[in-house]
Coordinates of C-alpha atoms in Angstrom, one line a residue:
Chain A
M1 CA -27.2 6.1 -20.2
K2 CA -29.8 8.8 -21.0
T3 CA -29.6 10.5 -17.6
S4 CA -25.8 10.4 -17.6
R5 CA -25.8 12.1 -21.0
V6 CA -28.1 14.8 -19.6
R7 CA -26.0 15.2 -16.5
E8 CA -22.9 15.5 -18.7
A9 CA -24.5 18.1 -20.9
L10 CA -25.5 20.2 -17.9
E11 CA -22.1 19.8 -16.2
S12 CA -20.4 20.9 -19.4
G13 CA -22.8 23.8 -19.6
A14 CA -21.9 24.9 -16.1
R15 CA -18.2 24.4 -16.8
G16 CA -18.5 26.3 -20.0
L17 CA -20.1 29.2 -18.2
Y18 CA -17.3 29.2 -15.6
L19 CA -14.7 29.1 -18.3
A20 CA -16.3 31.8 -20.3
I21 CA -16.3 34.1 -17.2
I22 CA -12.7 33.5 -16.2
S23 CA -11.4 33.6 -19.8
L24 CA -13.1 36.9 -20.3
A25 CA -12.4 38.5 -16.9
G26 CA -9.1 36.8 -16.1
S27 CA -7.4 36.9 -19.4
I28 CA -8.3 40.6 -20.1
T29 CA -7.1 41.7 -16.6
L30 CA -3.9 39.7 -16.8
F31 CA -3.1 40.7 -20.4
V32 CA -3.6 44.4 -19.6
L33 CA -1.5 44.2 -16.4
A34 CA 1.3 42.3 -18.3
V35 CA 1.4 44.8 -21.1
V36 CA 1.5 47.8 -18.8
S37 CA 4.0 46.1 -16.5
I38 CA 6.4 45.2 -19.4
A39 CA 6.0 48.8 -20.7
F40 CA 7.0 50.1 -17.3
I41 CA 10.3 48.2 -17.3
V42 CA 11.7 51.3 -19.0
L43 CA 10.7 53.3 -15.9
G44 CA 12.2 50.7 -13.6
I45 CA 9.0 49.9 -11.7
G46 CA 8.3 47.2 -14.3
L47 CA 11.4 45.2 -13.2
F48 CA 9.7 44.5 -10.0
T49 CA 6.0 44.1 -11.0
T50 CA 6.7 42.0 -14.1
P51 CA 7.8 38.8 -12.4
V52 CA 4.8 39.0 -10.1
V53 CA 2.4 39.5 -13.0
L54 CA 4.0 36.9 -15.2
T55 CA 4.0 34.4 -12.3
A56 CA 0.2 35.1 -12.0
V57 CA -0.1 34.5 -15.7
A58 CA 1.7 31.2 -15.4
R59 CA -0.6 30.3 -12.5
F60 CA -3.6 31.2 -14.5
A61 CA -2.4 29.1 -17.4
N62 CA -1.6 26.2 -15.1
L63 CA -5.1 26.4 -13.6
R64 CA -6.5 26.0 -17.1
R65 CA -4.1 23.0 -17.6
V66 CA -5.5 21.4 -14.5
H67 CA -9.1 21.9 -15.7
A68 CA -8.2 20.6 -19.2
A69 CA -6.8 17.4 -17.7
E70 CA -9.6 16.9 -15.2
W71 CA -12.6 17.8 -17.3
S72 CA -11.7 16.7 -20.8
G73 CA -8.6 14.6 -20.5
V74 CA -6.6 17.1 -22.5
R75 CA -3.0 17.0 -21.2
I76 CA -1.1 20.3 -21.7
P77 CA 2.6 20.0 -20.8
I78 CA 4.2 22.8 -18.8
P79 CA 7.0 24.5 -20.8
Y80 CA 8.4 27.1 -18.3
R81 CA 12.1 27.4 -17.7
Q82 CA 13.0 26.3 -14.2
P83 CA 14.7 29.0 -12.1
P84 CA 18.4 28.2 -11.6
A85 CA 19.4 26.9 -8.2
D86 CA 21.7 29.9 -7.5
E87 CA 19.3 32.8 -8.2
P88 CA 20.4 35.5 -5.8
P89 CA 18.0 36.9 -3.3
G90 CA 16.8 40.5 -3.0
A91 CA 16.6 43.2 -5.7
V92 CA 19.4 41.6 -7.8
G93 CA 17.5 38.4 -7.9
Q94 CA 14.3 40.2 -8.8
V95 CA 16.0 41.6 -11.9
A96 CA 17.5 38.3 -12.8
R97 CA 14.1 36.7 -12.4
C98 CA 12.5 39.3 -14.6
L99 CA 15.1 38.8 -17.3
R100 CA 14.8 35.1 -17.1
M101 CA 11.0 35.2 -17.5
L102 CA 11.2 37.7 -20.4
K103 CA 13.8 35.4 -22.2
D104 CA 11.5 32.4 -21.7
P105 CA 9.6 31.8 -25.0
A106 CA 6.9 30.2 -22.9
T107 CA 6.1 33.7 -21.4
W108 CA 5.3 35.2 -24.8
R109 CA 3.3 32.1 -25.8
D110 CA 1.3 32.7 -22.6
L111 CA 0.6 36.3 -23.5
Q112 CA -0.5 35.2 -27.0
W113 CA -2.8 32.7 -25.4
L114 CA -4.4 35.3 -23.2
L115 CA -5.4 37.2 -26.4
V116 CA -6.8 34.2 -28.0
D117 CA -8.5 33.0 -24.8
M118 CA -10.4 36.3 -24.3
T119 CA -11.7 36.2 -27.9
A120 CA -11.8 32.8 -29.6
G121 CA -11.6 30.8 -26.4
F122 CA -14.5 32.7 -25.0
T123 CA -16.6 32.5 -28.2
V124 CA -16.2 28.8 -28.4
V125 CA -17.0 27.9 -24.8
I126 CA -19.9 30.3 -24.4
F127 CA -21.9 27.9 -26.6
A128 CA -22.0 25.3 -24.0
P129 CA -24.0 27.2 -21.4
A130 CA -26.0 28.9 -24.2
L131 CA -27.2 25.5 -25.5
V132 CA -28.5 24.7 -22.1
L133 CA -30.1 28.1 -21.2
Y134 CA -31.5 29.2 -24.5
P135 CA -34.0 26.2 -24.8
V136 CA -35.3 27.2 -21.4
Y137 CA -36.0 30.7 -22.8
G138 CA -37.8 29.2 -25.8
W139 CA -40.1 27.3 -23.5
V140 CA -40.7 30.3 -21.3
L141 CA -41.8 32.2 -24.4
A142 CA -44.1 29.4 -25.6
L143 CA -45.7 29.2 -22.2
G144 CA -47.2 32.7 -22.8
V145 CA -44.4 35.2 -22.0
W146 CA -44.3 36.0 -25.7
R147 CA -47.8 37.7 -25.4
P148 CA -46.9 40.6 -23.0
I149 CA -43.7 41.3 -24.9
H150 CA -45.5 41.4 -28.2
E151 CA -48.3 43.6 -26.8
A152 CA -45.7 46.0 -25.4
G153 CA -44.5 46.4 -29.0
G154 CA -41.4 44.2 -28.6
G155 CA -40.4 42.4 -31.8
E156 CA -39.0 39.3 -30.0
W157 CA -36.8 37.0 -32.0
Y158 CA -36.0 33.5 -30.9
G159 CA -33.1 32.3 -33.1
F160 CA -34.4 32.9 -36.6
I161 CA -38.1 32.8 -35.6
H162 CA -39.9 36.2 -35.2
V163 CA -42.3 35.5 -32.3
T164 CA -45.6 37.2 -33.0
S165 CA -48.2 34.5 -32.2
Q166 CA -48.7 31.3 -30.2
L167 CA -47.8 29.3 -33.3
T168 CA -44.5 31.0 -33.7
A169 CA -43.9 30.8 -29.9
S170 CA -44.5 27.1 -30.1
G171 CA -42.0 27.0 -33.0
A172 CA -39.5 28.7 -30.6
A173 CA -40.2 25.9 -28.1
V174 CA -39.6 23.3 -30.8
L175 CA -36.4 25.0 -31.9
G176 CA -35.3 25.3 -28.2
T177 CA -35.9 21.6 -27.7
A178 CA -33.9 20.8 -30.8
L179 CA -31.1 23.0 -29.4
G180 CA -31.4 21.2 -26.0
V181 CA -31.1 17.9 -27.7
L182 CA -28.1 19.2 -29.7
A183 CA -26.5 20.3 -26.3
L184 CA -26.8 16.6 -25.2
Y185 CA -24.4 15.6 -28.0
V186 CA -22.1 18.5 -28.5
N187 CA -21.6 20.2 -25.1
P188 CA -18.7 18.1 -23.8
A189 CA -17.1 18.5 -27.3
I190 CA -17.4 22.3 -27.0
V191 CA -15.6 22.3 -23.7
R192 CA -13.0 20.0 -25.1
G193 CA -12.7 22.2 -28.1
H194 CA -11.9 25.1 -25.9
F195 CA -9.1 23.2 -24.2
L196 CA -7.7 22.0 -27.5
L197 CA -7.5 25.6 -28.5
A198 CA -5.7 26.4 -25.3
R199 CA -3.3 23.4 -25.9
S200 CA -2.4 24.6 -29.3
L201 CA -0.9 27.8 -27.7
L202 CA 0.1 26.6 -24.2
A203 CA 1.9 23.3 -25.1
P204 CA 5.6 23.7 -25.7
T205 CA 6.6 24.1 -29.4
T206 CA 9.1 21.7 -31.1
S207 CA 12.0 24.1 -30.5
M208 CA 11.1 24.5 -26.9
R209 CA 11.0 20.7 -26.5
E210 CA 14.4 20.5 -28.3
R211 CA 15.8 23.0 -25.8
E212 CA 14.4 20.9 -23.0
L213 CA 16.0 17.8 -24.4
A214 CA 19.3 19.7 -24.7
L215 CA 19.1 20.7 -21.1
R216 CA 18.4 17.1 -20.1
V217 CA 21.4 15.9 -22.1
D218 CA 23.6 18.5 -20.2
R219 CA 22.2 17.3 -16.9
L220 CA 22.8 13.6 -17.8
E221 CA 26.4 14.4 -18.8
E222 CA 27.0 16.2 -15.6
T223 CA 25.6 13.4 -13.4
R224 CA 27.5 10.9 -15.4
H225 CA 30.8 12.8 -14.8
D226 CA 29.9 12.9 -11.1
A227 CA 29.2 9.2 -11.0
V228 CA 32.5 8.3 -12.8
D229 CA 34.4 10.6 -10.5
T230 CA 32.8 9.3 -7.4
S231 CA 33.3 5.7 -8.2
A232 CA 37.0 6.3 -9.2
A233 CA 37.5 8.1 -5.9
E234 CA 35.8 5.2 -4.1
L235 CA 38.0 2.6 -5.8
R236 CA 41.1 4.6 -4.8
R237 CA 39.9 4.7 -1.2
I238 CA 39.2 1.0 -1.2
E239 CA 42.6 0.2 -2.7
R240 CA 44.4 2.4 -0.1
D241 CA 42.4 0.9 2.8
L242 CA 43.2 -2.6 1.7
H243 CA 46.9 -1.8 1.1
D244 CA 47.5 0.0 4.4
G245 CA 45.1 -2.1 6.5
A246 CA 44.3 -5.7 6.0
Q247 CA 47.1 -6.4 3.6
A248 CA 49.8 -5.0 5.9
R249 CA 48.4 -6.9 8.8
L250 CA 48.5 -10.2 6.9
V251 CA 52.1 -9.5 5.9
A252 CA 53.0 -8.9 9.5
M253 CA 51.2 -12.1 10.5
G254 CA 53.2 -14.0 7.9
M255 CA 56.4 -12.6 9.3
D256 CA 55.4 -13.4 12.9
L257 CA 54.6 -17.0 11.8
G258 CA 58.0 -17.3 10.2
T259 CA 59.7 -16.1 13.4
I260 CA 57.5 -18.5 15.4
E261 CA 58.6 -21.4 13.2
A262 CA 62.2 -20.6 14.0
L263 CA 61.5 -20.0 17.7
V264 CA 59.2 -22.8 18.5
E265 CA 61.9 -25.2 19.7
K266 CA 64.5 -22.8 21.0
D267 CA 62.1 -20.5 23.0
P268 CA 58.6 -21.9 23.3
A269 CA 57.5 -19.2 25.7
K270 CA 58.5 -16.5 23.2
A271 CA 56.8 -18.4 20.4
K272 CA 53.6 -18.6 22.3
E273 CA 53.6 -14.9 23.0
M274 CA 54.1 -14.2 19.2
L275 CA 51.3 -16.6 18.4
A276 CA 49.0 -14.5 20.5
K277 CA 50.1 -11.4 18.6
A278 CA 49.6 -13.2 15.2
R279 CA 46.1 -14.1 16.3
Q280 CA 45.4 -10.6 17.3
N281 CA 46.7 -9.3 14.0
S282 CA 44.4 -11.7 12.1
G283 CA 41.4 -10.5 14.2
E284 CA 42.2 -6.9 13.4
A285 CA 42.6 -7.6 9.7
L286 CA 39.1 -9.2 9.8
T287 CA 37.7 -6.1 11.6
E288 CA 39.2 -3.8 9.0
L289 CA 37.9 -5.9 6.1
R290 CA 34.5 -6.0 7.7
D291 CA 34.4 -2.2 8.0
L292 CA 35.6 -1.9 4.4
V293 CA 32.8 -4.3 3.2
R294 CA 30.2 -2.2 5.1
G295 CA 31.5 0.9 3.4
I296 CA 31.3 -0.7 -0.1
H297 CA 28.0 -2.6 0.3
P298 CA 26.5 -3.2 3.7
P299 CA 25.8 -6.9 4.2
V300 CA 22.3 -6.3 5.6
L301 CA 21.5 -4.3 2.5
A302 CA 22.5 -7.3 0.3
E303 CA 20.7 -9.7 2.6
R304 CA 17.5 -7.9 3.4
G305 CA 17.1 -4.9 1.2
L306 CA 16.7 -1.2 1.9
G307 CA 14.0 -1.4 4.6
D308 CA 15.8 -3.6 7.0
A309 CA 19.2 -2.0 6.2
V310 CA 17.8 1.3 7.3
K311 CA 16.3 -0.3 10.4
A312 CA 19.7 -1.9 11.2
L313 CA 21.4 1.5 10.6
A314 CA 19.0 3.1 13.0
L315 CA 19.8 0.5 15.7
R316 CA 23.5 1.5 15.5
L317 CA 22.8 5.2 16.0
P318 CA 23.4 6.7 19.4
L319 CA 20.0 8.5 19.4
D320 CA 16.3 7.6 19.4
T321 CA 15.2 6.7 15.9
E322 CA 11.8 5.8 14.5
V323 CA 11.8 4.0 11.2
D324 CA 8.7 3.6 9.1
V325 CA 9.2 1.5 6.0
E326 CA 6.6 0.7 3.3
L327 CA 8.3 -1.2 0.5
P328 CA 6.3 -4.1 -0.9
G329 CA 9.4 -5.4 -2.9
R330 CA 13.1 -5.0 -3.6
L331 CA 14.5 -2.1 -5.5
D332 CA 17.2 -2.3 -8.2
E333 CA 20.6 -2.8 -6.5
P334 CA 22.3 0.4 -7.5
V335 CA 19.3 2.5 -6.5
E336 CA 19.1 0.6 -3.2
A337 CA 22.7 1.3 -2.5
A338 CA 22.4 5.0 -3.4
A339 CA 19.4 5.4 -1.2
Y340 CA 21.0 3.6 1.7
F341 CA 24.2 5.7 1.6
A342 CA 22.1 8.9 1.2
V343 CA 20.1 8.0 4.3
S344 CA 23.3 6.9 6.2
E345 CA 25.0 10.3 5.4
T346 CA 21.9 12.2 6.4
L347 CA 21.7 10.4 9.7
T348 CA 25.4 11.0 10.3
N349 CA 24.8 14.7 9.7
A350 CA 21.9 14.6 12.2
V351 CA 24.1 13.1 14.8
K352 CA 27.3 15.1 14.2
Y353 CA 26.0 18.6 13.3
A354 CA 22.4 19.0 14.2
E355 CA 22.8 17.7 17.8
A356 CA 19.5 16.0 17.4
E357 CA 18.0 13.8 20.1
R358 CA 15.4 12.1 17.9
V359 CA 15.2 11.2 14.3
W360 CA 12.3 10.0 12.2
V361 CA 12.9 8.1 9.0
D362 CA 10.1 7.4 6.6
V363 CA 10.7 5.2 3.5
H364 CA 8.0 4.4 1.1
H365 CA 7.4 3.8 -2.6
A366 CA 4.4 5.0 -4.6
D367 CA 3.7 5.9 -8.2
G368 CA 7.1 4.7 -9.4
M369 CA 8.8 7.0 -6.9
L370 CA 10.9 6.1 -3.9
R371 CA 10.4 8.7 -1.2
I372 CA 12.5 9.0 1.9
A373 CA 12.1 11.6 4.5
V374 CA 14.6 12.1 7.4
T375 CA 13.5 14.5 10.0
D376 CA 15.4 15.4 13.2
N377 CA 14.7 17.7 16.1
G378 CA 18.2 19.2 16.0
K379 CA 19.2 22.8 15.7
G380 CA 18.7 23.2 12.0
G381 CA 20.6 25.5 9.7
A382 CA 21.6 22.8 7.2
E383 CA 22.2 24.0 3.7
I384 CA 23.0 22.4 0.3
G385 CA 26.1 24.1 -0.8
A386 CA 29.7 23.7 -1.7
G387 CA 31.5 21.4 0.6
S388 CA 28.5 20.3 2.6
G389 CA 27.7 16.6 2.8
L390 CA 24.3 17.4 1.4
S391 CA 25.8 18.3 -2.0
G392 CA 27.5 14.9 -2.0
I393 CA 24.1 13.2 -1.4
E394 CA 22.5 15.3 -4.1
R395 CA 25.1 14.2 -6.6
R396 CA 24.7 10.6 -5.6
L397 CA 21.0 10.8 -6.1
G398 CA 21.4 12.8 -9.3
T399 CA 22.9 9.8 -11.0
F400 CA 19.5 8.2 -10.7
D401 CA 17.5 11.3 -11.6
G402 CA 16.7 11.6 -8.0
V403 CA 16.3 14.9 -6.2
L404 CA 17.0 16.2 -2.7
A405 CA 15.1 18.8 -0.8
V406 CA 16.2 20.3 2.5
S407 CA 14.1 22.3 4.9
S408 CA 16.2 23.4 7.8
P409 CA 15.4 26.7 9.4
V410 CA 17.9 27.9 12.1
G411 CA 16.7 26.4 15.4
G412 CA 15.4 23.3 13.6
P413 CA 13.8 21.0 12.8
T414 CA 15.6 19.7 9.8
M415 CA 13.7 17.7 7.2
V416 CA 15.6 16.1 4.3
T417 CA 13.4 14.7 1.6
M418 CA 14.7 12.5 -1.2
E419 CA 12.9 11.2 -4.3
I420 CA 14.2 8.7 -6.7
P421 CA 12.1 7.5 -9.7
C422 CA 12.4 3.7 -9.8
E423 CA 10.4 0.5 -10.0
L424 CA 10.0 -2.2 -7.4
S425 CA 10.7 -5.8 -8.3
Chain B
M1 CA 26.6 -34.1 21.7
R2 CA 25.2 -34.2 18.1
V3 CA 25.7 -31.1 16.0
V4 CA 24.3 -30.1 12.6
L5 CA 26.7 -27.7 10.9
A6 CA 25.8 -25.4 8.0
E7 CA 28.5 -23.4 6.3
D8 CA 29.0 -22.9 2.6
L9 CA 32.7 -22.1 2.5
F10 CA 34.5 -25.4 2.3
L11 CA 37.6 -24.3 4.3
L12 CA 35.6 -23.0 7.2
R13 CA 33.2 -25.9 7.2
D14 CA 36.2 -28.3 7.3
G15 CA 37.9 -26.3 10.0
L16 CA 34.7 -26.2 12.2
V17 CA 34.2 -30.0 11.8
R18 CA 37.7 -30.7 12.9
M19 CA 37.6 -28.3 15.8
L20 CA 34.3 -29.6 17.1
E21 CA 35.4 -33.2 16.7
A22 CA 38.5 -32.4 18.6
F23 CA 36.3 -31.3 21.5
D24 CA 34.3 -34.6 21.3
F25 CA 31.2 -33.3 19.5
E26 CA 29.5 -35.7 17.1
I27 CA 28.9 -34.1 13.7
A28 CA 25.5 -35.4 12.6
A29 CA 25.7 -33.5 9.3
A30 CA 27.7 -30.8 7.7
V31 CA 25.7 -29.1 5.0
E32 CA 26.2 -26.2 2.7
T33 CA 22.8 -24.9 1.6
G34 CA 19.6 -23.6 3.2
P35 CA 17.3 -26.4 2.0
E36 CA 19.8 -29.1 3.1
L37 CA 20.0 -27.4 6.5
T38 CA 16.2 -27.4 6.9
K39 CA 16.1 -31.1 6.0
A40 CA 18.9 -32.0 8.3
L41 CA 17.4 -30.1 11.3
A42 CA 14.0 -31.9 10.7
E43 CA 15.3 -35.4 10.2
L44 CA 18.4 -35.6 12.5
Q45 CA 17.0 -33.8 15.6
P46 CA 20.5 -32.6 16.7
D47 CA 21.3 -31.3 20.1
V48 CA 22.6 -28.0 18.6
A49 CA 22.8 -26.4 15.2
V50 CA 25.7 -24.2 14.2
V51 CA 24.6 -22.1 11.2
D52 CA 26.2 -19.5 9.0
V53 CA 23.8 -16.5 8.3
R54 CA 24.5 -16.3 4.6
L55 CA 23.9 -19.6 2.7
P56 CA 23.2 -20.6 -0.8
P57 CA 21.1 -20.7 -2.9
S58 CA 20.0 -17.1 -2.2
H59 CA 23.3 -16.0 -0.6
T60 CA 21.3 -13.6 1.6
D61 CA 20.2 -14.4 5.2
E62 CA 18.9 -17.9 4.2
G63 CA 20.8 -19.6 7.2
L64 CA 19.1 -17.3 9.7
Q65 CA 15.7 -17.8 8.2
C66 CA 16.1 -21.6 8.2
A67 CA 17.2 -21.4 11.8
L68 CA 14.2 -19.2 12.8
A69 CA 11.8 -21.5 10.9
A70 CA 13.3 -24.6 12.6
R71 CA 12.9 -23.0 16.0
R72 CA 9.2 -22.2 15.2
A73 CA 8.7 -25.8 14.3
R74 CA 10.6 -27.0 17.4
P75 CA 10.6 -24.3 20.1
G76 CA 13.8 -24.0 22.0
L77 CA 15.9 -25.9 19.4
P78 CA 19.4 -24.7 20.3
V79 CA 20.9 -22.7 17.4
L80 CA 24.2 -20.9 17.3
V81 CA 24.3 -18.5 14.4
L82 CA 27.7 -17.4 13.0
S83 CA 28.2 -14.4 10.8
Q84 CA 30.8 -12.4 9.1
H85 CA 29.2 -9.3 10.6
V86 CA 26.8 -8.8 13.5
E87 CA 23.5 -6.9 13.3
Q88 CA 21.4 -6.1 16.3
L89 CA 18.4 -6.6 14.0
Y90 CA 19.3 -10.3 13.6
A91 CA 20.2 -10.6 17.3
R92 CA 16.7 -9.3 18.2
E93 CA 15.0 -11.7 15.8
L94 CA 16.8 -14.6 17.4
L95 CA 16.0 -13.6 20.9
A96 CA 12.4 -12.6 20.1
D97 CA 10.7 -15.9 21.0
G98 CA 12.3 -15.7 24.5
N99 CA 13.0 -19.5 24.6
G100 CA 16.7 -19.2 25.0
G101 CA 19.1 -21.7 23.5
V102 CA 20.3 -19.1 21.0
G103 CA 23.7 -17.7 20.1
Y104 CA 24.9 -15.1 17.7
L105 CA 28.6 -14.8 17.2
L106 CA 31.1 -13.3 14.8
K107 CA 33.0 -15.9 12.8
D108 CA 36.2 -14.5 14.4
R109 CA 35.2 -16.0 17.7
V110 CA 36.3 -19.5 16.4
F111 CA 39.9 -18.2 16.7
D112 CA 39.6 -18.9 20.4
A113 CA 38.6 -22.5 20.2
E114 CA 37.9 -23.0 23.9
Q115 CA 35.7 -20.0 24.2
F116 CA 33.9 -20.9 21.1
V117 CA 33.2 -24.5 22.2
D118 CA 32.1 -23.1 25.5
A119 CA 29.6 -21.0 23.7
V120 CA 28.3 -24.0 21.7
R121 CA 27.9 -26.0 24.9
R122 CA 26.1 -23.1 26.6
V123 CA 23.6 -22.7 23.7
A124 CA 23.1 -26.5 23.6
A125 CA 22.2 -26.4 27.3
G126 CA 19.5 -23.8 26.6
G127 CA 21.7 -20.8 27.5
T128 CA 22.7 -17.8 25.5
A129 CA 25.8 -16.6 23.7
M130 CA 25.7 -13.1 22.4
D131 CA 28.6 -11.6 20.6
P132 CA 30.4 -8.9 22.7
T133 CA 29.9 -6.5 19.7
V134 CA 26.1 -6.7 20.0
I135 CA 26.3 -6.0 23.7
Q136 CA 28.7 -3.2 23.4
Q137 CA 26.5 -1.5 20.8
L138 CA 23.5 -1.9 23.1
L139 CA 25.5 -0.5 26.0
S140 CA 26.9 2.4 24.1
R141 CA 23.5 3.3 22.7
R142 CA 22.0 3.6 26.2
S143 CA 25.0 5.0 28.0
S144 CA 23.4 8.3 28.5
D145 CA 20.4 6.8 30.3
Q146 CA 20.2 7.2 34.0
P147 CA 20.1 3.6 35.4
L148 CA 23.1 2.5 33.2
G149 CA 24.9 5.6 34.2
A150 CA 24.5 4.6 37.8
L151 CA 26.7 1.5 37.3
T152 CA 30.3 1.6 38.3
P153 CA 32.9 0.7 35.5
R154 CA 33.4 -2.7 37.1
E155 CA 29.6 -3.3 37.2
R156 CA 29.4 -2.4 33.5
E157 CA 32.2 -4.9 32.7
V158 CA 30.3 -7.6 34.6
L159 CA 27.0 -6.6 32.9
E160 CA 28.7 -6.9 29.5
L161 CA 29.9 -10.4 30.2
M162 CA 26.6 -11.4 31.8
A163 CA 24.7 -10.2 28.7
Q164 CA 27.0 -12.4 26.6
G165 CA 25.7 -15.4 28.5
R166 CA 28.5 -16.1 30.9
S167 CA 27.9 -17.7 34.3
N168 CA 29.1 -16.0 37.5
A169 CA 31.9 -18.6 37.7
A170 CA 33.1 -17.8 34.1
I171 CA 32.9 -14.1 34.7
A172 CA 34.9 -14.5 37.9
G173 CA 37.5 -16.5 36.0
Q174 CA 37.8 -13.9 33.3
L175 CA 38.1 -10.9 35.6
V176 CA 40.3 -12.8 38.0
V177 CA 38.2 -12.2 41.1
T178 CA 36.2 -14.5 43.4
E179 CA 32.8 -15.8 42.4
R180 CA 31.4 -14.2 45.6
A181 CA 32.6 -10.7 44.4
I182 CA 30.8 -11.3 41.1
A183 CA 27.6 -12.4 42.9
K184 CA 27.7 -9.1 44.8
H185 CA 28.2 -7.1 41.6
T186 CA 25.3 -8.9 39.8
S187 CA 22.9 -8.3 42.7
N188 CA 23.9 -4.6 42.7
I189 CA 23.3 -4.5 38.9
F190 CA 20.0 -6.2 39.2
A191 CA 18.9 -3.8 41.9
K192 CA 20.1 -0.7 39.9
L193 CA 18.5 -1.9 36.7
D194 CA 15.3 -3.0 38.5
L195 CA 15.6 -6.5 37.0
P196 CA 13.9 -9.6 38.6
V197 CA 16.6 -11.8 40.3
S198 CA 16.8 -15.3 38.9
D199 CA 19.1 -18.2 39.3
D200 CA 18.7 -19.5 35.8
D201 CA 21.5 -18.2 33.6
N202 CA 19.4 -18.0 30.5
R203 CA 16.6 -16.0 32.2
R204 CA 19.3 -13.7 33.5
V205 CA 20.6 -12.9 30.1
L206 CA 17.1 -12.4 28.6
A207 CA 16.3 -10.0 31.4
V208 CA 19.5 -8.0 30.8
L209 CA 18.9 -7.9 27.0
A210 CA 15.3 -7.0 27.5
Y211 CA 16.4 -4.1 29.7
L212 CA 19.1 -2.9 27.2
D213 CA 16.6 -3.2 24.4
Q214 CA 13.6 -1.5 26.1
G215 CA 12.0 1.6 24.8
R216 CA 13.0 0.9 21.3

């Protein structure tokens, strides 16, 4: 208990020293650079340097967020606006990026924080190392160092004590010890205080949070529309397939049976021939129904869940597939189906367009997140964009707040990663 | 020959009972749920079990699981699994113990009563009856591989029927050629695929399937 407290105080002292140095050096440098860069926007150069500097500022702030969470358990949410998916590349994009960052209230909050960090932030946190190091100096004085200083004419002060004799030097040691003891109790609090100060400026404000909620509502509305559209289209497809396929075949079969009834005595040979045709029709109707069922909800998925359904899917592919599944339970049915069809479409792409020879599928669940990676050794060049199957998969996953990431340099390999937040049952 | 039948849809169960009885099978029990099936298989010791994959109460692959469990308890217990759809995954699970006496067919196969009954008899005798769909999928998957590519179209046809579990006589009947011609084809196939020659029908199928399945 006692040693852990000492260790904690020393650790906080070291962290305090580190924080003091970076808040002074880092914040001043970045603040000056940011101000200069923003001023240079008038000259044009600023348009190109500002995004770089502001990104560095955000990184610097994020580093502090990490330290706050790891060292003092202070969680500081990240308020930055996400770049839009269609930000153009090159110089135009650079300007768009610059404007987006300048319009983001989080940027101006960051700059405010830099000012506070280099002054108040520094002042607060420097006490932590000071409370560790200053007692050492007190003892050093008391051990005799006060004498040469005094004899050289130095009027040495230790805190409020003017050290001129062994008695006052011993007083300095006592005061130092008291400060050391104080450090044991307040050092972690000092570091925490520094982070709380940072949080008051770095955390999103109420209006920023409201904006974030509004964005989320927009996104939900969009995905809901997509979901409704997709399922309506799906229903139309099913209706059409039933009508043109199985239903028509059953009607034909009924007609054949009627004819057979009439023929059976007059022309048994002809009747037998038609019976064979009727049987063939019923078999084909079954095949069509089976394909339709597989398209709506694959039977293996219903029977075994996502893992085995993906394995069964891999067995039907005309290429070498390695499937690695780590799912210690079943997923919710809608999520399971969405994930299955997403994997199915991705694999179809790999076969059809990527000309791949091998595919690796990795399915696992951790920290409330289903992660699926599909990698192929094909020719790459896949993109999420209008009309591509990947956008369809993205929309499908979007309904469940899932995301899709594609890495597919020309020449391959293609790696499609999907993440869906969900729980196992 | 005593049969235990498990099928949850009344119409199909009734139809299967009538069909099997017409071909002189004795229906020891016709049940509709997984637990009933497990009980019937343990108590009645039938010669063959005809089982639907999907059974109550779970309506998942309960029938298949019961069949696999029963075969673990009594190795080689002949089981013919029927399904509305065929999955290679399930076919592999059934064949995994290498004991033979298994079948896995689409429900549509009951349309052809004689072929279906033939499959039941084959399974009961310790042979194999694999649905053509399973075999075709396996063959098409590996069509680019060298040894399979070396087969003539006729040999591929024979291989397909052989993998379903047909005997040389049956294959000859179906392809309308002499049994001697089939014997020649099969020995060519065995040589090209580097499979051990065996007289036993069941071993023959397992060898073919193992070959088709290798490297997976």
